Coordinates of C-alpha atoms and ligand atoms in Angstrom, one line a residue:
M1 CA 10.8 -30.1 3.5
N2 CA 8.3 -33.0 1.9
N3 CA 5.6 -31.4 3.7
L4 CA 6.5 -28.0 2.4
N5 CA 6.3 -30.2 -1.0
S6 CA 3.2 -31.8 -1.0
F7 CA 2.0 -28.0 0.5
R8 CA 3.2 -26.6 -2.3
K9 CA 0.9 -29.2 -4.4
D10 CA -2.0 -28.5 -2.6
I11 CA -2.0 -24.8 -3.3
R12 CA -1.0 -25.0 -7.4
S13 CA -3.5 -27.5 -7.7
W14 CA -6.3 -25.5 -5.9
L15 CA -5.5 -22.5 -7.7
A16 CA -5.4 -24.3 -10.8
E17 CA -9.0 -25.0 -10.2
N18 CA -10.1 -21.4 -8.8
C19 CA -8.1 -18.9 -10.2
P20 CA -10.6 -17.5 -13.0
H21 CA -8.3 -17.0 -16.7
A22 CA -9.7 -13.2 -16.5
M23 CA -7.5 -12.8 -13.2
R24 CA -4.7 -13.9 -14.2
T25 CA -4.0 -11.2 -16.8
P26 CA -2.2 -8.1 -15.8
M27 CA -4.0 -5.5 -14.6
L28 CA -4.8 -1.1 -14.2
E29 CA -4.7 1.0 -11.6
K30 CA -8.9 0.6 -12.5
D31 CA -8.9 -3.3 -12.4
I32 CA -7.9 -2.8 -8.5
C33 CA -10.1 -4.3 -6.3
R34 CA -10.5 -2.2 -3.1
G35 CA -13.9 -4.1 -1.6
G36 CA -15.9 -2.2 1.0
R37 CA -19.5 -2.0 2.3
N38 CA -20.3 -1.0 -1.6
P39 CA -18.0 -3.2 -3.6
V40 CA -17.5 -2.2 -7.3
F41 CA -16.4 -5.6 -8.8
Q42 CA -14.6 -4.7 -12.8
S43 CA -16.7 -7.9 -13.6
E44 CA -17.7 -11.4 -11.9
E45 CA -14.4 -13.1 -12.2
Q46 CA -13.4 -10.2 -9.4
Q47 CA -16.2 -10.9 -7.1
I48 CA -15.7 -14.9 -7.5
W49 CA -11.7 -15.0 -7.2
L50 CA -12.1 -12.3 -4.0
K51 CA -14.9 -14.4 -2.6
R52 CA -12.6 -18.0 -3.1
M53 CA -9.5 -16.7 -1.5
S54 CA -11.1 -15.1 1.4
E55 CA -12.9 -18.4 2.5
K56 CA -9.7 -20.1 2.3
G57 CA -8.2 -17.4 4.8
W58 CA -5.4 -16.8 2.3
T59 CA -5.9 -12.9 1.4
A60 CA -4.2 -12.9 4.8
P61 CA -2.7 -15.9 4.7
T62 CA 0.1 -15.4 8.1
W63 CA -2.9 -14.0 10.4
P64 CA -4.7 -16.5 12.7
V65 CA -7.7 -18.8 11.1
E66 CA -9.9 -17.1 13.9
Y67 CA -9.4 -13.4 13.1
G68 CA -9.8 -14.4 8.7
G69 CA -6.3 -15.3 7.7
A70 CA -5.1 -19.3 7.0
G71 CA -2.6 -19.4 10.0
F72 CA 0.0 -20.2 7.8
S73 CA 3.8 -19.8 9.1
K74 CA 6.1 -17.6 6.8
D75 CA 7.4 -20.1 4.2
Q76 CA 3.9 -21.7 4.0
A77 CA 3.3 -18.2 3.3
K78 CA 6.0 -17.3 0.8
I79 CA 4.9 -20.8 -1.2
L80 CA 1.5 -19.3 -1.8
R81 CA 3.0 -15.6 -3.1
E82 CA 6.0 -17.5 -5.7
E83 CA 2.4 -20.3 -6.9
L84 CA 0.1 -17.0 -7.2
S85 CA 3.2 -14.9 -9.1
L86 CA 3.8 -18.2 -10.9
I87 CA 0.3 -17.6 -12.6
N88 CA -0.3 -13.7 -12.8
A89 CA -3.0 -14.4 -10.4
R90 CA -4.4 -10.8 -9.5
P91 CA -4.3 -9.6 -6.3
P92 CA -7.9 -10.4 -5.0
I93 CA -7.9 -7.4 -2.8
S94 CA -6.1 -4.8 -2.2
G95 CA -6.3 -1.1 0.3
M96 CA -5.1 -0.2 3.6
G97 CA -6.9 -2.3 5.5
I98 CA -4.8 -5.9 5.3
S99 CA -1.6 -4.5 4.8
M100 CA -1.2 -1.6 6.9
I101 CA -3.7 -0.9 10.2
G102 CA -4.5 -5.0 9.7
P103 CA -0.9 -5.7 10.9
A104 CA -0.7 -2.9 13.5
I105 CA -4.2 -4.2 15.1
L106 CA -2.7 -7.2 15.5
E107 CA 0.0 -6.5 17.0
F108 CA -1.2 -3.9 19.3
G109 CA -5.0 -4.5 19.3
S110 CA -7.1 -5.5 22.1
E111 CA -8.7 -9.1 21.8
K112 CA -12.2 -7.0 20.8
L113 CA -10.7 -4.8 17.7
K114 CA -9.0 -8.1 16.3
Q115 CA -12.5 -9.2 16.5
Q116 CA -14.4 -6.6 15.1
H117 CA -12.6 -6.1 12.5
L118 CA -9.9 -8.6 11.1
P119 CA -12.1 -10.9 9.9
A120 CA -14.2 -8.4 7.6
M121 CA -11.6 -7.0 6.3
A122 CA -9.7 -10.0 5.4
K123 CA -13.3 -10.6 3.2
G124 CA -12.5 -7.0 1.7
E125 CA -16.0 -5.9 3.3
V126 CA -14.1 -2.9 4.5
R127 CA -12.3 0.1 3.3
W128 CA -9.8 1.8 5.3
C129 CA -8.9 5.3 4.7
Q130 CA -5.3 6.8 6.8
G131 CA -5.9 10.5 8.8
Y132 CA -2.1 10.9 9.6
S133 CA -1.5 14.3 7.2
E134 CA -2.3 17.4 8.5
P135 CA -2.2 20.8 7.1
N136 CA 0.8 21.8 9.5
S137 CA 2.7 18.3 9.4
G138 CA 4.0 16.3 6.8
S139 CA 6.8 15.3 7.2
D140 CA 7.1 16.7 10.9
L141 CA 4.1 14.0 11.3
A142 CA 4.8 14.3 15.2
G143 CA 3.7 17.6 15.3
L144 CA 0.3 16.7 14.6
Q145 CA -3.1 19.1 16.1
T146 CA -6.3 17.5 16.0
K147 CA -7.1 17.5 19.7
A148 CA -9.4 14.1 21.0
E149 CA -10.1 14.9 24.8
N150 CA -10.7 11.9 26.9
F151 CA -14.0 11.3 28.8
G152 CA -13.4 8.2 30.0
D153 CA -15.7 6.0 27.8
H154 CA -15.6 8.0 24.9
L155 CA -13.3 10.6 22.9
I156 CA -14.3 14.1 20.6
V157 CA -12.2 14.4 18.6
N158 CA -11.9 17.7 16.5
G159 CA -9.4 18.7 13.5
Q160 CA -8.3 18.0 10.7
K161 CA -6.6 16.1 8.3
V162 CA -5.1 16.3 4.6
W163 CA -4.3 14.2 1.6
T164 CA -6.1 11.2 3.0
S165 CA -6.2 8.8 0.0
Y166 CA -9.8 7.6 -0.8
G167 CA -11.8 9.2 2.1
D168 CA -14.9 10.1 0.3
D169 CA -14.6 6.0 -0.4
A170 CA -13.7 4.9 2.6
D171 CA -15.4 3.2 5.5
W172 CA -13.6 3.2 8.5
M173 CA -10.4 5.5 9.5
F174 CA -7.3 4.8 10.9
C175 CA -6.7 8.3 12.9
L176 CA -3.6 9.9 14.4
V177 CA -4.7 12.1 17.1
R178 CA -3.2 14.6 20.2
T179 CA -4.6 13.0 23.6
N180 CA -1.7 14.7 25.7
S181 CA -0.4 18.1 24.9
D182 CA 1.8 18.6 28.3
V183 CA 3.9 15.7 27.4
G184 CA 6.8 15.4 24.6
K185 CA 5.2 15.8 21.0
H186 CA 5.5 12.0 20.4
S187 CA 4.1 10.9 23.9
G188 CA 0.7 12.8 23.8
I189 CA -0.4 10.4 20.6
S190 CA -3.1 7.9 20.5
L191 CA -3.8 5.7 17.2
V192 CA -7.7 5.9 17.1
L193 CA -10.5 4.0 14.6
F194 CA -14.1 5.3 13.7
D195 CA -16.7 5.4 11.4
M196 CA -16.7 7.8 8.3
E197 CA -20.2 7.9 8.9
T198 CA -19.7 9.1 12.4
P199 CA -21.9 12.5 12.7
G200 CA -18.9 15.1 12.4
V201 CA -16.5 13.3 9.8
S202 CA -16.8 15.6 6.7
T203 CA -14.8 15.1 3.9
K204 CA -14.0 16.9 0.4
P205 CA -12.1 15.9 -2.6
I206 CA -8.4 17.7 -3.7
K207 CA -8.3 18.0 -7.2
L208 CA -5.0 16.4 -9.1
I209 CA -2.7 17.2 -11.7
S210 CA -3.4 14.0 -13.8
G211 CA -7.4 14.6 -13.7
T212 CA -8.6 12.4 -11.2
S213 CA -9.3 13.0 -7.6
V214 CA -8.4 10.1 -4.6
F215 CA -7.5 12.7 -2.1
C216 CA -9.6 14.4 0.2
E217 CA -9.4 17.0 3.2
T218 CA -11.2 15.2 6.1
Y219 CA -12.9 17.6 9.0
L220 CA -14.0 16.2 12.4
D221 CA -16.0 18.5 14.4
N222 CA -16.7 16.9 17.7
V223 CA -16.3 12.9 16.5
R224 CA -17.3 10.5 19.0
V225 CA -15.2 7.7 19.3
D226 CA -16.0 4.6 21.8
I227 CA -12.4 4.3 23.9
E228 CA -12.5 1.1 22.7
Q229 CA -11.3 1.7 19.1
V230 CA -8.1 3.1 20.7
V231 CA -5.3 0.7 18.9
G232 CA -2.5 0.1 21.6
D233 CA -2.7 2.2 24.7
I234 CA -4.2 5.7 25.4
D235 CA -1.2 8.3 24.4
A236 CA 0.6 5.5 23.0
G237 CA 0.0 6.0 19.7
W238 CA 3.2 6.8 18.4
T239 CA 5.1 3.2 18.6
V240 CA 2.2 2.0 16.7
A241 CA 2.1 4.6 13.7
K242 CA 5.6 4.0 13.2
Y243 CA 5.2 0.4 13.1
L244 CA 2.2 0.7 10.6
L245 CA 4.8 3.5 8.3
T246 CA 7.2 0.3 8.2
H247 CA 3.8 -1.7 6.4
E248 CA 2.7 1.6 4.1
R249 CA 6.6 1.2 3.2
E250 CA 7.5 -1.9 2.4
M251 CA 4.1 -2.1 0.3
L252 CA 5.2 0.9 -1.4
G253 CA 8.8 0.0 -2.2
K254 CA 7.4 -3.1 -4.3
L255 CA 6.2 -0.5 -6.7
G256 CA 9.0 -0.8 -8.6
T257 CA 8.9 -4.7 -9.2
A258 CA 5.3 -4.4 -9.6
P259 CA 4.6 -6.3 -13.3
T260 CA 3.0 -4.6 -15.6
E261 CA 1.2 -5.4 -19.4
K262 CA 3.9 -4.9 -21.0
S263 CA 7.8 -4.9 -19.7
V264 CA 9.3 -1.0 -20.3
K265 CA 12.0 -3.5 -22.7
E266 CA 8.5 -4.9 -25.4
H267 CA 7.5 -0.5 -25.1
A268 CA 11.2 0.3 -26.0
L269 CA 11.4 -2.5 -29.2
D270 CA 7.5 -1.7 -30.2
C271 CA 8.0 2.4 -30.8
L272 CA 11.6 2.8 -31.5
G273 CA 13.9 1.6 -34.2
V274 CA 15.6 -1.5 -34.2
C275 CA 18.8 -3.0 -36.2
N276 CA 19.5 -6.5 -35.4
D277 CA 17.6 -7.1 -32.5
R278 CA 19.4 -3.9 -30.8
L279 CA 17.8 -0.4 -30.5
T280 CA 19.5 2.3 -32.8
D281 CA 19.6 4.8 -30.4
E282 CA 22.5 4.6 -28.2
V283 CA 21.1 6.9 -25.4
M284 CA 17.8 4.5 -24.8
R285 CA 19.8 1.8 -25.0
K286 CA 21.6 2.7 -22.4
E287 CA 18.9 4.3 -20.1
L288 CA 17.1 1.3 -20.9
I289 CA 20.0 -1.4 -19.7
D290 CA 20.9 0.8 -16.4
W291 CA 17.1 0.6 -15.7
E292 CA 17.2 -2.7 -16.1
I293 CA 19.9 -3.7 -14.2
D294 CA 18.4 -1.5 -10.9
Y295 CA 15.6 -2.8 -11.5
L296 CA 16.6 -6.8 -11.6
C297 CA 19.1 -5.7 -8.2
H298 CA 16.1 -4.0 -6.3
Q299 CA 14.4 -7.7 -6.7
L300 CA 16.9 -9.7 -5.6
T301 CA 17.2 -6.5 -2.4
M302 CA 13.4 -6.9 -1.8
E303 CA 13.9 -11.0 -2.2
R304 CA 17.2 -11.0 0.7
V305 CA 14.7 -8.4 2.8
N306 CA 12.1 -10.3 2.7
A307 CA 13.9 -13.3 4.1
E308 CA 15.2 -11.3 6.9
I309 CA 11.9 -9.7 7.6
A310 CA 10.8 -13.7 7.9
S311 CA 13.3 -14.2 10.4
N312 CA 13.2 -10.5 12.5
G313 CA 10.2 -8.8 11.8
V314 CA 9.7 -5.4 9.3
G315 CA 12.0 -2.8 10.8
N316 CA 14.3 0.1 9.1
T317 CA 14.7 -1.4 6.0
S318 CA 11.4 -0.7 4.6
A319 CA 12.9 2.8 4.5
M320 CA 15.3 2.0 2.2
L321 CA 12.8 -0.7 -0.1
K322 CA 10.5 2.9 -0.4
Y323 CA 12.9 5.3 -1.1
Y324 CA 14.4 3.1 -3.9
G325 CA 11.2 1.4 -5.4
T326 CA 9.6 4.4 -5.4
E327 CA 12.4 6.2 -7.3
L328 CA 12.7 3.8 -9.7
N329 CA 9.2 3.8 -10.3
K330 CA 9.6 7.4 -11.3
R331 CA 12.6 6.6 -13.4
K332 CA 10.7 3.9 -15.3
H333 CA 7.5 6.4 -16.5
E334 CA 10.2 8.9 -17.2
L335 CA 11.6 6.3 -19.3
L336 CA 7.9 5.2 -20.5
V337 CA 7.0 9.0 -22.0
S338 CA 10.9 8.9 -23.7
I339 CA 10.0 6.2 -25.1
H340 CA 6.4 7.2 -26.3
G341 CA 8.2 10.6 -27.1
S342 CA 5.4 13.1 -28.0
D343 CA 2.9 10.4 -28.3
S344 CA 2.7 10.4 -25.0
M345 CA 1.9 13.9 -24.3
H346 CA -2.0 13.4 -25.6
W347 CA -4.5 13.0 -22.1
E348 CA -7.6 12.0 -23.3
N349 CA -7.3 7.5 -22.3
N350 CA -3.8 7.7 -22.4
P351 CA -2.0 5.8 -19.1
I352 CA 1.4 6.3 -19.9
S353 CA 1.2 10.6 -19.2
R354 CA -1.7 9.7 -16.4
Q355 CA 0.6 6.7 -14.8
W356 CA 3.9 9.5 -15.3
L357 CA 2.2 12.5 -13.2
R358 CA 0.8 9.9 -10.7
S359 CA 4.0 8.6 -10.4
K360 CA 5.6 11.5 -9.1
G361 CA 4.0 11.4 -5.6
N362 CA 5.5 8.0 -5.0
S363 CA 8.5 9.6 -3.5
I364 CA 6.4 11.9 -1.5
E365 CA 3.5 9.3 -0.1
G366 CA 4.5 7.0 2.7
G367 CA 6.9 9.3 4.2
T368 CA 9.0 11.8 1.8
S369 CA 12.8 10.2 0.1
E370 CA 14.6 13.1 2.1
I371 CA 12.7 11.7 5.2
Q372 CA 13.4 8.5 4.0
L373 CA 17.3 9.0 3.6
N374 CA 17.1 10.7 6.9
I375 CA 16.3 6.9 8.6
I376 CA 18.6 5.0 6.4
S377 CA 21.5 7.6 7.3
K378 CA 20.5 7.4 11.2
R379 CA 18.9 3.9 12.1
I380 CA 21.0 1.9 9.6
L381 CA 24.4 3.6 8.8
G382 CA 24.7 5.5 11.9
L383 CA 25.5 8.2 11.4
G384 CA 25.1 10.3 14.1
Ligands
FAD1 C1 -0.2 9.8 -3.3 C2 0.3 10.6 -2.6 C3 -0.7 9.9 -1.3 C4 -1.2 10.1 0.4 N1 -2.1 10.1 1.0 C5 -1.9 10.1 2.1 C6 -3.0 8.8 3.3 O1 -3.8 8.8 2.8 N2 -3.0 9.7 4.1 C7 -2.0 10.9 5.2 O2 -2.4 11.2 5.8 N3 -1.1 11.2 4.1 C8 -0.8 10.8 3.1 N4 -0.8 11.4 2.3 C9 0.1 13.0 2.5 C10 1.9 12.5 2.6 O3 2.0 11.3 4.0 C11 2.2 14.0 3.0 O4 2.3 14.6 2.0 C12 4.5 13.4 3.6 O5 4.2 13.2 4.4 C13 4.7 15.0 3.4 O6 4.0 15.6 4.1 P1 4.3 17.4 3.7 O7 3.4 16.9 2.2 O8 3.0 18.0 4.5 O9 5.1 18.2 3.2 P2 6.9 18.4 4.0 O10 7.0 17.7 5.5 O11 6.2 20.0 4.4 O12 7.9 18.6 3.0 C14 8.2 19.3 2.1 C15 9.3 19.2 1.5 O13 10.4 20.0 2.6 C16 11.4 18.5 3.2 N5 11.0 18.1 4.2 C17 10.9 17.8 4.9 N6 10.9 17.9 6.3 C18 12.4 17.2 6.0 C19 13.5 17.0 7.1 N7 13.8 16.9 8.3 N8 14.8 16.7 6.3 C20 15.0 17.1 5.1 N9 13.6 17.1 4.2 C21 12.6 17.8 4.8 C22 10.3 16.9 2.4 O14 11.3 16.2 1.8 C23 9.2 18.1 0.9 O15 10.7 17.2 -0.1 C24 -0.3 11.1 0.9 C25 0.8 11.7 0.0 C26 0.7 11.2 -1.6 C27 1.8 12.2 -2.2

């Protein structure tokens, strides 16, 4: 315990000295640092923050030092998280590297893959995208048809992926392919990694209702993938894919509790009528209180689940967090639109309407709410 106390003191004083003040303010989507080969930094402080944190291994604190992490125990990582949150520090890097494919490579990847990919991921030098969904397989992910023929030292991949977030900005893709069509659909899948600049890879952006275009269709036309870029065993990719999804769902589950520049209550107090510190609109008052109670309960549930994960690893509870956190986030944006009324309906430079539309995708990405409910009923509640 004493060791952890002095550990906390050291972390606190390092952060006080090294976290730039501009990195201690709430951020909008545009401020997220995504790194990559051609990184776009919003400010010099953002670049400094990423450099300082990654030099300490604190962008991936529980990863071993030789793979770019800090080798922290779960307790030490928790202290770091708490201290970062205490000063409202922004995440130095976000994306599908550290939070999704990184943990899967750590768990299932060869030593060569770990050395090649993890340190660069921890430094934010490579931006990743996810090639799971296909035009005819989303919820039925195991029905995927992108085919990879095995030529011993390499695979040749042909097929199409869809809804590839940031596919056109990413440097590498982690991709599910069918390596065996003669076995049950879950058994003949492999998870492969390839550079998006490999000949035969092309992307086409899909325009969204929110006006931006973060999605792509990704076409794979005779793409050569080194056999060493298969994560885990060939044909055994379904296990790796599911493990990775638990991390994705856990990450998405945090959406409902992500801090924002202004709380929903502050929005309401600024925009609606107030009498004796109470909102005069009874309906809005009730909706806001209901949401705040559910928000608090979700935060507490996340803390409990995090403690369980620390001892047992990520499991099916990620479906629960994903379901509730994303539904909660959608409710939050509905509330904000109600609070701002017709003001929220104009479009240009209006984060309220854009974030409201973006939140609609939360209960679809990473597996729909219906699919999470299926998982909860079968694997958590044991209902048949
Ligand atoms: C914002 C966003 C980002 C995304 N990013 C990526 C990405 O980077 N990479 C990637 O590979 N994919 C990505 N996706 C795709 C996402 O994973 C799929 O959209 C999702 O899995 C659903 O698949 P689908 O769109 O084919 O819908 P379908 O599977 O066709 O589902 C249609 C409807 O039927 C329901 N349904 C289907 N099966 C069942 C069932 N068994 N029981 C009950 N209801 C069912 C669904 O809940 C849904 O309401 C993203 C999606 C969004 C919205």
